[in-house]
PDB file of C-alpha atoms in Angstrom:
ATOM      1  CA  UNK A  29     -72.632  17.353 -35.056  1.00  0.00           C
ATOM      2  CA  UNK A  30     -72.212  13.721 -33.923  1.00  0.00           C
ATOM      3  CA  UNK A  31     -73.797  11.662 -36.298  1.00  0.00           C
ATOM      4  CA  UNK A  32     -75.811   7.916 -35.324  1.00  0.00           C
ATOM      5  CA  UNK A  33     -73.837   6.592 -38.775  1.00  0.00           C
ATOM      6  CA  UNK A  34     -70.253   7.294 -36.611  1.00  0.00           C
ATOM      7  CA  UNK A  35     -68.407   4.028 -35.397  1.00  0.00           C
ATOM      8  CA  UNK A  36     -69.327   4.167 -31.694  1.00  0.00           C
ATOM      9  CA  UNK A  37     -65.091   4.858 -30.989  1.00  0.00           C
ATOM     10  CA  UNK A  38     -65.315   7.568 -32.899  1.00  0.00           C
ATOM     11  CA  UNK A  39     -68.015   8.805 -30.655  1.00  0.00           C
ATOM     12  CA  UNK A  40     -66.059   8.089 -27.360  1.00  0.00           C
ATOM     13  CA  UNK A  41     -62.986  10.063 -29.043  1.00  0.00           C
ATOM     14  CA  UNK A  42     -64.704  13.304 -29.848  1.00  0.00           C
ATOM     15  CA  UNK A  43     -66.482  13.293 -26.574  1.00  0.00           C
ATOM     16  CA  UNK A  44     -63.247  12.645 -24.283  1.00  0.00           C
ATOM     17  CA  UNK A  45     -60.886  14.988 -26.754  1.00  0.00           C
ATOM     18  CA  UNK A  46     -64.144  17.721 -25.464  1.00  0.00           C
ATOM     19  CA  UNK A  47     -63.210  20.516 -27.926  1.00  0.00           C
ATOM     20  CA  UNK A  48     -66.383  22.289 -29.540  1.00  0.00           C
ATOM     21  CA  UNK A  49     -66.922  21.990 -32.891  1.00  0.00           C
ATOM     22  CA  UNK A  50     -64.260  19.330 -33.568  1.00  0.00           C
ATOM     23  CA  UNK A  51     -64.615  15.488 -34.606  1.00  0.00           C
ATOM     24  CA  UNK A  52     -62.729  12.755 -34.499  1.00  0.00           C
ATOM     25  CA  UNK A  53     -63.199  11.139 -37.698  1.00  0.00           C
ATOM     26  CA  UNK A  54     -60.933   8.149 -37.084  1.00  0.00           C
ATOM     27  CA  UNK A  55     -58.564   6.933 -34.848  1.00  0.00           C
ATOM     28  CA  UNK A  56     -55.121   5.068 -35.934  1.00  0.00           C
ATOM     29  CA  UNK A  57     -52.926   3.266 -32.841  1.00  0.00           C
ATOM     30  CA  UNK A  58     -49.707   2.128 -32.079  1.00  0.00           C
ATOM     31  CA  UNK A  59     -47.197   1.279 -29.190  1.00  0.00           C
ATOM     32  CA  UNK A  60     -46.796   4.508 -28.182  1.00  0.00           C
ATOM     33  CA  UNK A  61     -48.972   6.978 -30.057  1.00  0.00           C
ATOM     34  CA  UNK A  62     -52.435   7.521 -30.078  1.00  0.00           C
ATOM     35  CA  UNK A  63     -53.409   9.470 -33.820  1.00  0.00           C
ATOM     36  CA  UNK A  64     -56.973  11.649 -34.440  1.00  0.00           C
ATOM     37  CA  UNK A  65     -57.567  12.868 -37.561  1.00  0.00           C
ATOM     38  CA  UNK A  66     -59.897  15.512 -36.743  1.00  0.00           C
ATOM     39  CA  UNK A  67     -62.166  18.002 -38.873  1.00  0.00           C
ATOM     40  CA  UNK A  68     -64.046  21.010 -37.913  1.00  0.00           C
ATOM     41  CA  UNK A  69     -67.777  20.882 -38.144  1.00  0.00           C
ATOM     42  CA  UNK A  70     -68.934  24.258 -40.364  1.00  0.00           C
ATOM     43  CA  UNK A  71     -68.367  24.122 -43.787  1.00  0.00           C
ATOM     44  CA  UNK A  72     -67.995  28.130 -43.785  1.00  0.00           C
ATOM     45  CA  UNK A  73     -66.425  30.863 -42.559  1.00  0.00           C
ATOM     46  CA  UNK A  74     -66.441  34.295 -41.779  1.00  0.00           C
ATOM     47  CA  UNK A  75     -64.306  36.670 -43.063  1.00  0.00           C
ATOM     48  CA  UNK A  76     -62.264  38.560 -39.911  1.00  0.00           C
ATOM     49  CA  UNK A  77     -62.621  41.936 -41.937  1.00  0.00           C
ATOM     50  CA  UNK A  78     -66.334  42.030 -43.333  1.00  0.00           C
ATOM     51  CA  UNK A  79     -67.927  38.666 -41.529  1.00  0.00           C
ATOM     52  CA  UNK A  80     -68.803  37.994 -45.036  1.00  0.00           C
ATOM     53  CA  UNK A  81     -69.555  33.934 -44.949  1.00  0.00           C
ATOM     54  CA  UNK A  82     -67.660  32.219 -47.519  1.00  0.00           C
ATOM     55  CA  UNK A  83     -67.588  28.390 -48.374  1.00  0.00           C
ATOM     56  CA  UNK A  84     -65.735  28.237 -51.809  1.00  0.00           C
ATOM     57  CA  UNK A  85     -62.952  25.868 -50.290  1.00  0.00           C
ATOM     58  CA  UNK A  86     -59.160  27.071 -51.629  1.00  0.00           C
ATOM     59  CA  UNK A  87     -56.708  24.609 -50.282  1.00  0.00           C
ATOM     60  CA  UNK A  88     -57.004  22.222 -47.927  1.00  0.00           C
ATOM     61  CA  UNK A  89     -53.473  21.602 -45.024  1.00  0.00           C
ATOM     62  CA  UNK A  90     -53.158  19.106 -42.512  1.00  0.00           C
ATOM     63  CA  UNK A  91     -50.820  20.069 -39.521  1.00  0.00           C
ATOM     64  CA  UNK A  92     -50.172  18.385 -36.453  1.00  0.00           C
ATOM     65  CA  UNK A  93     -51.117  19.276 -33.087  1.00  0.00           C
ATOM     66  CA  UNK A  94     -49.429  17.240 -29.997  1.00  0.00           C
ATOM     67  CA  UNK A  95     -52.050  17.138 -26.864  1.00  0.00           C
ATOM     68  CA  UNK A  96     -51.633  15.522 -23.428  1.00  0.00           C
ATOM     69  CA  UNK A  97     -50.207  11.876 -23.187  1.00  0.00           C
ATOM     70  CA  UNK A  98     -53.201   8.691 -22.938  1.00  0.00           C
ATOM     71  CA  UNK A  99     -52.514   5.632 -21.447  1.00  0.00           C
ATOM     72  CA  UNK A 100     -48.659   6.021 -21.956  1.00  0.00           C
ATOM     73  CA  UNK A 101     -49.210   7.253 -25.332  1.00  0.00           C
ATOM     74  CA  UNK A 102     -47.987  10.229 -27.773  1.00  0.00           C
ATOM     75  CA  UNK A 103     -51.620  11.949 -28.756  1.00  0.00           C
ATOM     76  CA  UNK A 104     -51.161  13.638 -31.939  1.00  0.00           C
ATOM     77  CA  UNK A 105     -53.948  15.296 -33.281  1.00  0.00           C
ATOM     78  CA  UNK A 106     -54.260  16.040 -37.556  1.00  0.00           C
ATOM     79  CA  UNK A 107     -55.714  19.000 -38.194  1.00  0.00           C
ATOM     80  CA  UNK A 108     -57.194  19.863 -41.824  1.00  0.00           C
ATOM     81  CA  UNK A 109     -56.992  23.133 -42.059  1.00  0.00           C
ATOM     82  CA  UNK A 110     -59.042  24.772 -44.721  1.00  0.00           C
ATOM     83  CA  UNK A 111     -58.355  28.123 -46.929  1.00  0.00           C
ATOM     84  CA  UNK A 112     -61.457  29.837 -48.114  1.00  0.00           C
ATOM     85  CA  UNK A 113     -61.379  32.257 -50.866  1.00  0.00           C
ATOM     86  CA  UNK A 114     -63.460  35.453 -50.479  1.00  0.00           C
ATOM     87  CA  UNK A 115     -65.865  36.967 -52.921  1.00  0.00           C
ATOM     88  CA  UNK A 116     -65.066  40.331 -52.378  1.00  0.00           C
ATOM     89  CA  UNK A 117     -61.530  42.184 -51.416  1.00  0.00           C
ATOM     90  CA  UNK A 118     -60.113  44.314 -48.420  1.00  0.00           C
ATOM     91  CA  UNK A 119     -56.672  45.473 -48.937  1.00  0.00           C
ATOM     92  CA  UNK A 120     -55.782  43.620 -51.765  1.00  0.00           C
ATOM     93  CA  UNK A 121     -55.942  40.228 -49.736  1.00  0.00           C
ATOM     94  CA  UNK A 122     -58.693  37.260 -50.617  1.00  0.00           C
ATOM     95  CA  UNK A 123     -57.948  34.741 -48.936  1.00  0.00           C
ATOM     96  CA  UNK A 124     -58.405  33.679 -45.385  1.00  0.00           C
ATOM     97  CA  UNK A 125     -57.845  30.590 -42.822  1.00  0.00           C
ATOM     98  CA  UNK A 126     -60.081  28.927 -41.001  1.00  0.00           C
TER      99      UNK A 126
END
C-alpha cells in the first residue's frame, strides 16, 4: 500500500511503473539509466502445494529486471526476491520463492 510517509517521487514511480502489488522504494539516476529498487507489498506467501501461508523469511536475492526505455533512459528494475521456509513438507522440499 502507498503510504502518506513516501517521498512524493516515490509515489509518481510506483504509480507510472502500474504493476500491482509492487513499490518503488527509491529511485537512483544517471545519464542514461533510470534504477527502481522495488519490493513487493505482502510479507507472506502461499505455499504452491498446500496454500499454507508462511512468513518466516529464508534468504533474501535481488535480480534485475530491464523494462521499457524513459526519457532516453535504460530502466532497470531491482527486484528483492524473497525465500520463505515452510512449516510443514511435501516431497521432501521446504522451501519456496516468492
Amino acid at each position: 500500500m502507498i503510504s502518506d510517509k513516501m517521498p512524493k517521487m516515490n509515489i509518481l514511480l510506483t504509480e507510472l511503473l502500474n504493476l500491482p502489488g509492487v513499490i518503488v522504494e527509491e529511485w537512483q539516476q544517471t545519464e542514461t539509466e533510470l534504477i527502481l529498487p522495488v519490493e513487493i507489498e505482502t510479507e507472506f506467501a502461499n505455499c504452491p502445494h498446500c496454500q499454507e501461508v508462511s512468513k518466516n523469511l529464508h534468504a533474501n536475492t535481488s535480480y534485475w529486471v530491464r523494462d521499457l526505455p524513459l526519457s532516453n533512459r535504460e530502466v532497470w528494475l531491482k527486484v528483492n526476491r524473497r525465500k520463505l521456509m515452510r512449516t510443514s513438507y511435501h516431497d521432501g522440499k521446504q522451501l519456496y520463492k516468492w
